[in-house]
Each structure stands twice: as C-alpha cells, then as structure tokens.
Amino acid sequence: MHPTLNFVLIEGQKDTRRDSGRDYGTISYAEIVQMAKAPLALEKSKAHAFIPSAYSGPDARSHAVQREVGQFHALVLDVDDGIVTLDELDQAIVSVLGECQRIIYSTSSATAENPKWRVIVPVQKPMSGSDYGWLQQALFEGLDAHGICCDYALARAGQLSNLPNVPPERRDANGTPFFYDFRVSQADVLE
C-alpha cells in the first residue's frame, strides 16, 4: 500500500472553502480501504467525496487550480452505465492496466439489478494536473474497448469522486445495506 498517499477530502455538498482561507482535510488511501470495507451511512447531501490530488488548499475544488498545481496520486473511475458485474469490471481493469492495486466499490444508488461502481487505482509517481486529464481519458478509452463505459467528467482535474457510502434510506432496520459490494486488491502500486 502506498504509505504517503493522501487525497483532498470533501465533507458533503456544501463543503466549499475558496473564500475561507482554510485548507481542505485529507483522506489517506488506507482510510479509503477501510471505508470500502465498512461504508459510511450518510444522507446524499452529506456524503463524502475526494479529489485524487495532494493539493488541498482553499481553492482545491477549482479545475483550473488543480490543472496548474495539482499532483494526482490515483486514477479514478465512475461506471454508471450498462450492467457490469464486479468481476467483469475487475477483469477489464487488469486487462488494461495489468495487475495493480485498486479499490472497487458500489455506489450509493447501486442495486443488484443495476450495479454502479467507483474505482480508485493509486499510482507510484504522481501525475501533474496538466497530464491527469489525458491519462484518465486514455484509461476510459481502454476500458471502453472492453465494453465498460466510464463517466468522462472524471477526466476534469477538480472533479469530485464519491467515497464509499450507503445512505440510511438504502439500509434495513439493522443498518445493513440492501446492496453493497466491493473488492480491494493489494497488488503492487501502478507505475
């Protein structure tokens, strides 16, 4: 696991700090692994998200700022279209990137009949904000060749990616999600 990997943490839709002068918090890759195993139970407006960049200044949600100064430590995917199983997605990622460390988890709106996924693939060497977009697009195109349709919005440098969360209304009376699935691969970090 990447020992120093931290990302910008956004704590809900209203967490904007551009005019406050306060930096955003961060979340480590290891913390996201634990969150994948036990997803948060927050309502959608309070759900946590992240930007896979180390730059967490007050203007960290700006696409332009992240393109200019961001250092990206992961590739991220949002797979909401089509019926794609966890195994199919995992196999496609390995086909495109090779065996590498990754987290795959279902989204808060996923169901067994309509699975939707988020993926985080940490990288050994950080990508500049100016390189991040085209590298993301290359990954999306590679997965598209395997029938996996990704949301191209995640090629934008300041785009948020939701963290593992199953809101209370998608859980039973005991707090167990009606549907949630995940996979964590502890392979080597992508170089």
PDB file of N, CA and C in Angstrom, residues 67-169:
ATOM      1  N   ARG A  67      -5.439  21.729 -12.292  1.00  0.00           N
ATOM      2  CA  ARG A  67      -4.655  21.512 -13.515  1.00  0.00           C
ATOM      3  C   ARG A  67      -3.285  22.171 -13.394  1.00  0.00           C
ATOM      4  N   GLU A  68      -3.240  23.324 -12.721  1.00  0.00           N
ATOM      5  CA  GLU A  68      -1.996  24.082 -12.619  1.00  0.00           C
ATOM      6  C   GLU A  68      -1.051  23.543 -11.552  1.00  0.00           C
ATOM      7  N   VAL A  69      -1.567  23.222 -10.365  1.00  0.00           N
ATOM      8  CA  VAL A  69      -0.685  22.852  -9.247  1.00  0.00           C
ATOM      9  C   VAL A  69      -0.954  21.473  -8.656  1.00  0.00           C
ATOM     10  N   GLY A  70      -2.016  20.809  -9.111  1.00  0.00           N
ATOM     11  CA  GLY A  70      -2.365  19.510  -8.549  1.00  0.00           C
ATOM     12  C   GLY A  70      -1.317  18.446  -8.833  1.00  0.00           C
ATOM     13  N   GLN A  71      -1.164  17.547  -7.901  1.00  0.00           N
ATOM     14  CA  GLN A  71      -0.321  16.361  -8.052  1.00  0.00           C
ATOM     15  C   GLN A  71      -1.228  15.173  -7.770  1.00  0.00           C
ATOM     16  N   PHE A  72      -1.554  14.425  -8.817  1.00  0.00           N
ATOM     17  CA  PHE A  72      -2.554  13.366  -8.732  1.00  0.00           C
ATOM     18  C   PHE A  72      -1.900  12.024  -8.464  1.00  0.00           C
ATOM     19  N   HIS A  73      -2.416  11.348  -7.454  1.00  0.00           N
ATOM     20  CA  HIS A  73      -1.829  10.099  -6.986  1.00  0.00           C
ATOM     21  C   HIS A  73      -2.707   8.889  -7.261  1.00  0.00           C
ATOM     22  N   ALA A  74      -3.743   9.069  -8.079  1.00  0.00           N
ATOM     23  CA  ALA A  74      -4.607   7.937  -8.422  1.00  0.00           C
ATOM     24  C   ALA A  74      -5.383   8.241  -9.689  1.00  0.00           C
ATOM     25  N   LEU A  75      -5.737   7.179 -10.384  1.00  0.00           N
ATOM     26  CA  LEU A  75      -6.711   7.230 -11.461  1.00  0.00           C
ATOM     27  C   LEU A  75      -8.039   6.820 -10.837  1.00  0.00           C
ATOM     28  N   VAL A  76      -9.134   7.415 -11.285  1.00  0.00           N
ATOM     29  CA  VAL A  76     -10.442   7.097 -10.713  1.00  0.00           C
ATOM     30  C   VAL A  76     -11.446   6.844 -11.828  1.00  0.00           C
ATOM     31  N   LEU A  77     -12.400   5.981 -11.532  1.00  0.00           N
ATOM     32  CA  LEU A  77     -13.435   5.619 -12.494  1.00  0.00           C
ATOM     33  C   LEU A  77     -14.807   5.756 -11.858  1.00  0.00           C
ATOM     34  N   ASP A  78     -15.769   6.096 -12.690  1.00  0.00           N
ATOM     35  CA  ASP A  78     -17.171   6.148 -12.331  1.00  0.00           C
ATOM     36  C   ASP A  78     -17.890   5.364 -13.430  1.00  0.00           C
ATOM     37  N   VAL A  79     -18.429   4.198 -13.085  1.00  0.00           N
ATOM     38  CA  VAL A  79     -19.080   3.328 -14.064  1.00  0.00           C
ATOM     39  C   VAL A  79     -20.554   3.223 -13.670  1.00  0.00           C
ATOM     40  N   ASP A  80     -21.393   4.038 -14.316  1.00  0.00           N
ATOM     41  CA  ASP A  80     -22.821   4.081 -14.001  1.00  0.00           C
ATOM     42  C   ASP A  80     -23.707   3.547 -15.117  1.00  0.00           C
ATOM     43  N   ASP A  81     -23.153   3.372 -16.313  1.00  0.00           N
ATOM     44  CA  ASP A  81     -23.961   2.948 -17.454  1.00  0.00           C
ATOM     45  C   ASP A  81     -23.721   1.481 -17.776  1.00  0.00           C
ATOM     46  N   GLY A  82     -24.792   0.812 -18.172  1.00  0.00           N
ATOM     47  CA  GLY A  82     -24.690  -0.595 -18.523  1.00  0.00           C
ATOM     48  C   GLY A  82     -24.745  -1.473 -17.293  1.00  0.00           C
ATOM     49  N   ILE A  83     -24.940  -2.741 -17.518  1.00  0.00           N
ATOM     50  CA  ILE A  83     -24.954  -3.714 -16.425  1.00  0.00           C
ATOM     51  C   ILE A  83     -23.586  -4.395 -16.424  1.00  0.00           C
ATOM     52  N   VAL A  84     -22.757  -4.002 -15.476  1.00  0.00           N
ATOM     53  CA  VAL A  84     -21.389  -4.510 -15.381  1.00  0.00           C
ATOM     54  C   VAL A  84     -21.223  -5.131 -14.001  1.00  0.00           C
ATOM     55  N   THR A  85     -20.822  -6.391 -13.960  1.00  0.00           N
ATOM     56  CA  THR A  85     -20.594  -7.039 -12.674  1.00  0.00           C
ATOM     57  C   THR A  85     -19.234  -6.619 -12.113  1.00  0.00           C
ATOM     58  N   LEU A  86     -19.050  -6.854 -10.845  1.00  0.00           N
ATOM     59  CA  LEU A  86     -17.776  -6.564 -10.195  1.00  0.00           C
ATOM     60  C   LEU A  86     -16.655  -7.351 -10.863  1.00  0.00           C
ATOM     61  N   ASP A  87     -16.894  -8.618 -11.149  1.00  0.00           N
ATOM     62  CA  ASP A  87     -15.863  -9.435 -11.801  1.00  0.00           C
ATOM     63  C   ASP A  87     -15.523  -8.914 -13.193  1.00  0.00           C
ATOM     64  N   GLU A  88     -16.534  -8.538 -13.969  1.00  0.00           N
ATOM     65  CA  GLU A  88     -16.291  -8.013 -15.321  1.00  0.00           C
ATOM     66  C   GLU A  88     -15.463  -6.735 -15.271  1.00  0.00           C
ATOM     67  N   LEU A  89     -15.811  -5.846 -14.353  1.00  0.00           N
ATOM     68  CA  LEU A  89     -15.074  -4.590 -14.223  1.00  0.00           C
ATOM     69  C   LEU A  89     -13.638  -4.862 -13.787  1.00  0.00           C
ATOM     70  N   ASP A  90     -13.466  -5.702 -12.802  1.00  0.00           N
ATOM     71  CA  ASP A  90     -12.131  -6.016 -12.299  1.00  0.00           C
ATOM     72  C   ASP A  90     -11.263  -6.627 -13.395  1.00  0.00           C
ATOM     73  N   GLN A  91     -11.819  -7.560 -14.159  1.00  0.00           N
ATOM     74  CA  GLN A  91     -11.065  -8.194 -15.243  1.00  0.00           C
ATOM     75  C   GLN A  91     -10.690  -7.187 -16.323  1.00  0.00           C
ATOM     76  N   ALA A  92     -11.586  -6.251 -16.632  1.00  0.00           N
ATOM     77  CA  ALA A  92     -11.291  -5.234 -17.641  1.00  0.00           C
ATOM     78  C   ALA A  92     -10.167  -4.315 -17.169  1.00  0.00           C
ATOM     79  N   ILE A  93     -10.183  -3.940 -15.901  1.00  0.00           N
ATOM     80  CA  ILE A  93      -9.122  -3.082 -15.351  1.00  0.00           C
ATOM     81  C   ILE A  93      -7.773  -3.796 -15.469  1.00  0.00           C
ATOM     82  N   VAL A  94      -7.724  -5.062 -15.100  1.00  0.00           N
ATOM     83  CA  VAL A  94      -6.475  -5.830 -15.195  1.00  0.00           C
ATOM     84  C   VAL A  94      -6.043  -5.953 -16.652  1.00  0.00           C
ATOM     85  N   SER A  95      -6.988  -6.134 -17.567  1.00  0.00           N
ATOM     86  CA  SER A  95      -6.647  -6.231 -18.993  1.00  0.00           C
ATOM     87  C   SER A  95      -6.008  -4.948 -19.510  1.00  0.00           C
ATOM     88  N   VAL A  96      -6.485  -3.803 -19.018  1.00  0.00           N
ATOM     89  CA  VAL A  96      -5.975  -2.513 -19.496  1.00  0.00           C
ATOM     90  C   VAL A  96      -4.715  -2.078 -18.756  1.00  0.00           C
ATOM     91  N   LEU A  97      -4.691  -2.231 -17.430  1.00  0.00           N
ATOM     92  CA  LEU A  97      -3.589  -1.709 -16.615  1.00  0.00           C
ATOM     93  C   LEU A  97      -2.614  -2.778 -16.133  1.00  0.00           C
ATOM     94  N   GLY A  98      -2.984  -4.022 -16.226  1.00  0.00           N
ATOM     95  CA  GLY A  98      -2.184  -5.075 -15.615  1.00  0.00           C
ATOM     96  C   GLY A  98      -2.620  -5.248 -14.171  1.00  0.00           C
ATOM     97  N   GLU A  99      -2.067  -6.248 -13.518  1.00  0.00           N
ATOM     98  CA  GLU A  99      -2.401  -6.491 -12.106  1.00  0.00           C
ATOM     99  C   GLU A  99      -1.818  -5.349 -11.281  1.00  0.00           C
ATOM    100  N   CYS A 100      -2.694  -4.591 -10.622  1.00  0.00           N
ATOM    101  CA  CYS A 100      -2.252  -3.422  -9.843  1.00  0.00           C
ATOM    102  C   CYS A 100      -3.176  -3.240  -8.650  1.00  0.00           C
ATOM    103  N   GLN A 101      -2.706  -2.482  -7.688  1.00  0.00           N
ATOM    104  CA  GLN A 101      -3.500  -2.172  -6.513  1.00  0.00           C
ATOM    105  C   GLN A 101      -4.731  -1.370  -6.941  1.00  0.00           C
ATOM    106  N   ARG A 102      -5.899  -1.668  -6.337  1.00  0.00           N
ATOM    107  CA  ARG A 102      -7.125  -0.969  -6.682  1.00  0.00           C
ATOM    108  C   ARG A 102      -8.194  -1.230  -5.633  1.00  0.00           C
ATOM    109  N   ILE A 103      -9.130  -0.288  -5.576  1.00  0.00           N
ATOM    110  CA  ILE A 103     -10.337  -0.443  -4.774  1.00  0.00           C
ATOM    111  C   ILE A 103     -11.506  -0.276  -5.731  1.00  0.00           C
ATOM    112  N   ILE A 104     -12.452  -1.193  -5.673  1.00  0.00           N
ATOM    113  CA  ILE A 104     -13.696  -1.081  -6.429  1.00  0.00           C
ATOM    114  C   ILE A 104     -14.824  -1.159  -5.407  1.00  0.00           C
ATOM    115  N   TYR A 105     -15.785  -0.249  -5.479  1.00  0.00           N
ATOM    116  CA  TYR A 105     -16.931  -0.303  -4.561  1.00  0.00           C
ATOM    117  C   TYR A 105     -18.179   0.193  -5.265  1.00  0.00           C
ATOM    118  N   SER A 106     -19.310  -0.344  -4.843  1.00  0.00           N
ATOM    119  CA  SER A 106     -20.570   0.058  -5.451  1.00  0.00           C
ATOM    120  C   SER A 106     -20.970   1.443  -4.950  1.00  0.00           C
ATOM    121  N   THR A 107     -21.744   2.140  -5.777  1.00  0.00           N
ATOM    122  CA  THR A 107     -22.171   3.497  -5.443  1.00  0.00           C
ATOM    123  C   THR A 107     -23.375   3.458  -4.506  1.00  0.00           C
ATOM    124  N   SER A 108     -23.738   4.615  -3.995  1.00  0.00           N
ATOM    125  CA  SER A 108     -24.860   4.689  -3.067  1.00  0.00           C
ATOM    126  C   SER A 108     -26.195   4.389  -3.739  1.00  0.00           C
ATOM    127  N   SER A 109     -26.279   4.535  -5.052  1.00  0.00           N
ATOM    128  CA  SER A 109     -27.542   4.263  -5.744  1.00  0.00           C
ATOM    129  C   SER A 109     -27.552   2.913  -6.453  1.00  0.00           C
ATOM    130  N   ALA A 110     -26.515   2.126  -6.293  1.00  0.00           N
ATOM    131  CA  ALA A 110     -26.427   0.824  -6.958  1.00  0.00           C
ATOM    132  C   ALA A 110     -27.420  -0.165  -6.357  1.00  0.00           C
ATOM    133  N   THR A 111     -27.872  -1.079  -7.211  1.00  0.00           N
ATOM    134  CA  THR A 111     -28.699  -2.199  -6.773  1.00  0.00           C
ATOM    135  C   THR A 111     -28.119  -3.464  -7.392  1.00  0.00           C
ATOM    136  N   ALA A 112     -28.583  -4.606  -6.935  1.00  0.00           N
ATOM    137  CA  ALA A 112     -28.115  -5.868  -7.513  1.00  0.00           C
ATOM    138  C   ALA A 112     -28.494  -5.955  -8.992  1.00  0.00           C
ATOM    139  N   GLU A 113     -29.642  -5.382  -9.349  1.00  0.00           N
ATOM    140  CA  GLU A 113     -30.111  -5.410 -10.736  1.00  0.00           C
ATOM    141  C   GLU A 113     -29.434  -4.350 -11.591  1.00  0.00           C
ATOM    142  N   ASN A 114     -28.977  -3.278 -10.982  1.00  0.00           N
ATOM    143  CA  ASN A 114     -28.347  -2.164 -11.698  1.00  0.00           C
ATOM    144  C   ASN A 114     -27.094  -1.715 -10.943  1.00  0.00           C
ATOM    145  N   PRO A 115     -26.034  -2.536 -10.999  1.00  0.00           N
ATOM    146  CA  PRO A 115     -24.818  -2.177 -10.255  1.00  0.00           C
ATOM    147  C   PRO A 115     -24.118  -0.970 -10.875  1.00  0.00           C
ATOM    148  N   LYS A 116     -23.571  -0.124 -10.018  1.00  0.00           N
ATOM    149  CA  LYS A 116     -22.796   1.048 -10.422  1.00  0.00           C
ATOM    150  C   LYS A 116     -21.548   1.048  -9.549  1.00  0.00           C
ATOM    151  N   TRP A 117     -20.437   1.531 -10.101  1.00  0.00           N
ATOM    152  CA  TRP A 117     -19.158   1.335  -9.422  1.00  0.00           C
ATOM    153  C   TRP A 117     -18.301   2.589  -9.402  1.00  0.00           C
ATOM    154  N   ARG A 118     -17.464   2.690  -8.386  1.00  0.00           N
ATOM    155  CA  ARG A 118     -16.367   3.643  -8.311  1.00  0.00           C
ATOM    156  C   ARG A 118     -15.099   2.817  -8.173  1.00  0.00           C
ATOM    157  N   VAL A 119     -14.019   3.333  -8.769  1.00  0.00           N
ATOM    158  CA  VAL A 119     -12.737   2.625  -8.731  1.00  0.00           C
ATOM    159  C   VAL A 119     -11.640   3.639  -8.432  1.00  0.00           C
ATOM    160  N   ILE A 120     -10.693   3.230  -7.601  1.00  0.00           N
ATOM    161  CA  ILE A 120      -9.507   4.037  -7.307  1.00  0.00           C
ATOM    162  C   ILE A 120      -8.288   3.164  -7.583  1.00  0.00           C
ATOM    163  N   VAL A 121      -7.393   3.665  -8.438  1.00  0.00           N
ATOM    164  CA  VAL A 121      -6.150   2.965  -8.757  1.00  0.00           C
ATOM    165  C   VAL A 121      -4.994   3.897  -8.396  1.00  0.00           C
ATOM    166  N   PRO A 122      -4.326   3.667  -7.265  1.00  0.00           N
ATOM    167  CA  PRO A 122      -3.203   4.525  -6.900  1.00  0.00           C
ATOM    168  C   PRO A 122      -2.034   4.339  -7.863  1.00  0.00           C
ATOM    169  N   VAL A 123      -1.252   5.397  -8.019  1.00  0.00           N
ATOM    170  CA  VAL A 123      -0.086   5.344  -8.902  1.00  0.00           C
ATOM    171  C   VAL A 123       1.178   5.638  -8.101  1.00  0.00           C
ATOM    172  N   GLN A 124       2.289   5.043  -8.525  1.00  0.00           N
ATOM    173  CA  GLN A 124       3.568   5.203  -7.825  1.00  0.00           C
ATOM    174  C   GLN A 124       4.111   6.617  -7.943  1.00  0.00           C
ATOM    175  N   LYS A 125       4.056   7.166  -9.167  1.00  0.00           N
ATOM    176  CA  LYS A 125       4.585   8.515  -9.409  1.00  0.00           C
ATOM    177  C   LYS A 125       3.421   9.455  -9.672  1.00  0.00           C
ATOM    178  N   PRO A 126       3.371  10.584  -8.954  1.00  0.00           N
ATOM    179  CA  PRO A 126       2.244  11.495  -9.152  1.00  0.00           C
ATOM    180  C   PRO A 126       2.197  12.056 -10.571  1.00  0.00           C
ATOM    181  N   MET A 127       0.973  12.298 -11.025  1.00  0.00           N
ATOM    182  CA  MET A 127       0.739  12.905 -12.333  1.00  0.00           C
ATOM    183  C   MET A 127       0.492  14.390 -12.126  1.00  0.00           C
ATOM    184  N   SER A 128       1.001  15.213 -13.004  1.00  0.00           N
ATOM    185  CA  SER A 128       0.711  16.648 -12.932  1.00  0.00           C
ATOM    186  C   SER A 128      -0.749  16.866 -13.293  1.00  0.00           C
ATOM    187  N   GLY A 129      -1.288  17.987 -12.877  1.00  0.00           N
ATOM    188  CA  GLY A 129      -2.658  18.334 -13.231  1.00  0.00           C
ATOM    189  C   GLY A 129      -2.860  18.439 -14.727  1.00  0.00           C
ATOM    190  N   SER A 130      -1.837  18.882 -15.449  1.00  0.00           N
ATOM    191  CA  SER A 130      -1.962  19.013 -16.903  1.00  0.00           C
ATOM    192  C   SER A 130      -1.940  17.648 -17.600  1.00  0.00           C
ATOM    193  N   ASP A 131      -1.314  16.636 -17.001  1.00  0.00           N
ATOM    194  CA  ASP A 131      -1.289  15.289 -17.582  1.00  0.00           C
ATOM    195  C   ASP A 131      -2.481  14.433 -17.147  1.00  0.00           C
ATOM    196  N   TYR A 132      -3.053  14.756 -16.014  1.00  0.00           N
ATOM    197  CA  TYR A 132      -4.100  13.924 -15.427  1.00  0.00           C
ATOM    198  C   TYR A 132      -5.265  13.677 -16.393  1.00  0.00           C
ATOM    199  N   GLY A 133      -5.766  14.716 -17.034  1.00  0.00           N
ATOM    200  CA  GLY A 133      -6.941  14.592 -17.899  1.00  0.00           C
ATOM    201  C   GLY A 133      -6.749  13.627 -19.046  1.00  0.00           C
ATOM    202  N   TRP A 134      -5.624  13.758 -19.752  1.00  0.00           N
ATOM    203  CA  TRP A 134      -5.432  12.874 -20.909  1.00  0.00           C
ATOM    204  C   TRP A 134      -5.119  11.440 -20.478  1.00  0.00           C
ATOM    205  N   LEU A 135      -4.482  11.269 -19.311  1.00  0.00           N
ATOM    206  CA  LEU A 135      -4.239   9.914 -18.813  1.00  0.00           C
ATOM    207  C   LEU A 135      -5.553   9.242 -18.408  1.00  0.00           C
ATOM    208  N   GLN A 136      -6.439  10.013 -17.778  1.00  0.00           N
ATOM    209  CA  GLN A 136      -7.761   9.491 -17.437  1.00  0.00           C
ATOM    210  C   GLN A 136      -8.508   9.079 -18.710  1.00  0.00           C
ATOM    211  N   GLN A 137      -8.491   9.954 -19.715  1.00  0.00           N
ATOM    212  CA  GLN A 137      -9.204   9.660 -20.958  1.00  0.00           C
ATOM    213  C   GLN A 137      -8.645   8.409 -21.632  1.00  0.00           C
ATOM    214  N   ALA A 138      -7.343   8.240 -21.597  1.00  0.00           N
ATOM    215  CA  ALA A 138      -6.733   7.037 -22.188  1.00  0.00           C
ATOM    216  C   ALA A 138      -7.236   5.784 -21.466  1.00  0.00           C
ATOM    217  N   LEU A 139      -7.342   5.855 -20.146  1.00  0.00           N
ATOM    218  CA  LEU A 139      -7.870   4.725 -19.380  1.00  0.00           C
ATOM    219  C   LEU A 139      -9.326   4.460 -19.762  1.00  0.00           C
ATOM    220  N   PHE A 140     -10.134   5.516 -19.858  1.00  0.00           N
ATOM    221  CA  PHE A 140     -11.542   5.351 -20.227  1.00  0.00           C
ATOM    222  C   PHE A 140     -11.666   4.683 -21.592  1.00  0.00           C
ATOM    223  N   GLU A 141     -10.845   5.120 -22.542  1.00  0.00           N
ATOM    224  CA  GLU A 141     -10.887   4.542 -23.894  1.00  0.00           C
ATOM    225  C   GLU A 141     -10.471   3.075 -23.883  1.00  0.00           C
ATOM    226  N   GLY A 142      -9.470   2.745 -23.069  1.00  0.00           N
ATOM    227  CA  GLY A 142      -9.058   1.356 -22.951  1.00  0.00           C
ATOM    228  C   GLY A 142     -10.163   0.484 -22.388  1.00  0.00           C
ATOM    229  N   LEU A 143     -10.872   0.994 -21.393  1.00  0.00           N
ATOM    230  CA  LEU A 143     -11.970   0.222 -20.807  1.00  0.00           C
ATOM    231  C   LEU A 143     -13.166   0.157 -21.748  1.00  0.00           C
ATOM    232  N   ASP A 144     -13.370   1.221 -22.512  1.00  0.00           N
ATOM    233  CA  ASP A 144     -14.460   1.227 -23.495  1.00  0.00           C
ATOM    234  C   ASP A 144     -14.286   0.079 -24.492  1.00  0.00           C
ATOM    235  N   ALA A 145     -13.052  -0.234 -24.855  1.00  0.00           N
ATOM    236  CA  ALA A 145     -12.772  -1.345 -25.764  1.00  0.00           C
ATOM    237  C   ALA A 145     -13.178  -2.690 -25.156  1.00  0.00           C
ATOM    238  N   HIS A 146     -13.351  -2.720 -23.827  1.00  0.00           N
ATOM    239  CA  HIS A 146     -13.789  -3.928 -23.123  1.00  0.00           C
ATOM    240  C   HIS A 146     -15.271  -3.853 -22.754  1.00  0.00           C
ATOM    241  N   GLY A 147     -15.973  -2.871 -23.314  1.00  0.00           N
ATOM    242  CA  GLY A 147     -17.404  -2.732 -23.057  1.00  0.00           C
ATOM    243  C   GLY A 147     -17.752  -2.024 -21.758  1.00  0.00           C
ATOM    244  N   ILE A 148     -16.775  -1.372 -21.139  1.00  0.00           N
ATOM    245  CA  ILE A 148     -17.000  -0.640 -19.886  1.00  0.00           C
ATOM    246  C   ILE A 148     -17.080   0.846 -20.211  1.00  0.00           C
ATOM    247  N   CYS A 149     -18.227   1.448 -19.941  1.00  0.00           N
ATOM    248  CA  CYS A 149     -18.442   2.867 -20.235  1.00  0.00           C
ATOM    249  C   CYS A 149     -18.225   3.689 -18.966  1.00  0.00           C
ATOM    250  N   CYS A 150     -17.205   4.550 -18.982  1.00  0.00           N
ATOM    251  CA  CYS A 150     -16.872   5.393 -17.828  1.00  0.00           C
ATOM    252  C   CYS A 150     -17.407   6.802 -18.027  1.00  0.00           C
ATOM    253  N   ASP A 151     -17.621   7.497 -16.927  1.00  0.00           N
ATOM    254  CA  ASP A 151     -18.046   8.889 -16.971  1.00  0.00           C
ATOM    255  C   ASP A 151     -16.804   9.756 -17.214  1.00  0.00           C
ATOM    256  N   TYR A 152     -16.760  10.401 -18.385  1.00  0.00           N
ATOM    257  CA  TYR A 152     -15.599  11.195 -18.769  1.00  0.00           C
ATOM    258  C   TYR A 152     -15.444  12.468 -17.928  1.00  0.00           C
ATOM    259  N   ALA A 153     -16.456  12.830 -17.147  1.00  0.00           N
ATOM    260  CA  ALA A 153     -16.330  14.001 -16.268  1.00  0.00           C
ATOM    261  C   ALA A 153     -15.158  13.838 -15.305  1.00  0.00           C
ATOM    262  N   LEU A 154     -14.812  12.591 -14.971  1.00  0.00           N
ATOM    263  CA  LEU A 154     -13.702  12.374 -14.036  1.00  0.00           C
ATOM    264  C   LEU A 154     -12.340  12.653 -14.649  1.00  0.00           C
ATOM    265  N   ALA A 155     -12.288  13.045 -15.910  1.00  0.00           N
ATOM    266  CA  ALA A 155     -11.029  13.488 -16.506  1.00  0.00           C
ATOM    267  C   ALA A 155     -10.741  14.940 -16.140  1.00  0.00           C
ATOM    268  N   ARG A 156     -11.733  15.644 -15.596  1.00  0.00           N
ATOM    269  CA  ARG A 156     -11.537  17.039 -15.184  1.00  0.00           C
ATOM    270  C   ARG A 156     -10.799  17.061 -13.854  1.00  0.00           C
ATOM    271  N   ALA A 157      -9.824  17.943 -13.747  1.00  0.00           N
ATOM    272  CA  ALA A 157      -8.892  17.934 -12.612  1.00  0.00           C
ATOM    273  C   ALA A 157      -9.540  18.166 -11.249  1.00  0.00           C
ATOM    274  N   GLY A 158     -10.596  18.930 -11.174  1.00  0.00           N
ATOM    275  CA  GLY A 158     -11.220  19.209  -9.879  1.00  0.00           C
ATOM    276  C   GLY A 158     -12.487  18.418  -9.639  1.00  0.00           C
ATOM    277  N   GLN A 159     -12.743  17.412 -10.452  1.00  0.00           N
ATOM    278  CA  GLN A 159     -13.984  16.639 -10.336  1.00  0.00           C
ATOM    279  C   GLN A 159     -13.970  15.774  -9.082  1.00  0.00           C
ATOM    280  N   LEU A 160     -15.069  15.808  -8.357  1.00  0.00           N
ATOM    281  CA  LEU A 160     -15.200  15.005  -7.143  1.00  0.00           C
ATOM    282  C   LEU A 160     -15.554  13.561  -7.489  1.00  0.00           C
ATOM    283  N   SER A 161     -15.071  12.657  -6.679  1.00  0.00           N
ATOM    284  CA  SER A 161     -15.444  11.239  -6.779  1.00  0.00           C
ATOM    285  C   SER A 161     -15.979  10.823  -5.416  1.00  0.00           C
ATOM    286  N   ASN A 162     -17.166  10.259  -5.391  1.00  0.00           N
ATOM    287  CA  ASN A 162     -17.792   9.889  -4.125  1.00  0.00           C
ATOM    288  C   ASN A 162     -17.055   8.741  -3.451  1.00  0.00           C
ATOM    289  N   LEU A 163     -16.965   8.829  -2.146  1.00  0.00           N
ATOM    290  CA  LEU A 163     -16.354   7.773  -1.335  1.00  0.00           C
ATOM    291  C   LEU A 163     -17.415   6.744  -0.947  1.00  0.00           C
ATOM    292  N   PRO A 164     -17.008   5.567  -0.465  1.00  0.00           N
ATOM    293  CA  PRO A 164     -17.985   4.531  -0.115  1.00  0.00           C
ATOM    294  C   PRO A 164     -19.022   5.018   0.898  1.00  0.00           C
ATOM    295  N   ASN A 165     -20.282   4.914   0.498  1.00  0.00           N
ATOM    296  CA  ASN A 165     -21.382   5.398   1.323  1.00  0.00           C
ATOM    297  C   ASN A 165     -22.662   4.686   0.906  1.00  0.00           C
ATOM    298  N   VAL A 166     -23.405   4.218   1.876  1.00  0.00           N
ATOM    299  CA  VAL A 166     -24.752   3.696   1.632  1.00  0.00           C
ATOM    300  C   VAL A 166     -25.665   4.453   2.581  1.00  0.00           C
ATOM    301  N   PRO A 167     -26.481   5.381   2.047  1.00  0.00           N
ATOM    302  CA  PRO A 167     -27.299   6.227   2.920  1.00  0.00           C
ATOM    303  C   PRO A 167     -28.309   5.423   3.743  1.00  0.00           C
ATOM    304  N   PRO A 168     -28.779   6.005   4.829  1.00  0.00           N
ATOM    305  CA  PRO A 168     -29.711   5.289   5.714  1.00  0.00           C
ATOM    306  C   PRO A 168     -30.941   4.738   4.997  1.00  0.00           C
ATOM    307  N   GLU A 169     -31.467   5.473   4.012  1.00  0.00           N
ATOM    308  CA  GLU A 169     -32.681   5.007   3.326  1.00  0.00           C
ATOM    309  C   GLU A 169     -32.420   3.791   2.424  1.00  0.00           C
TER     310      GLU A 169
END
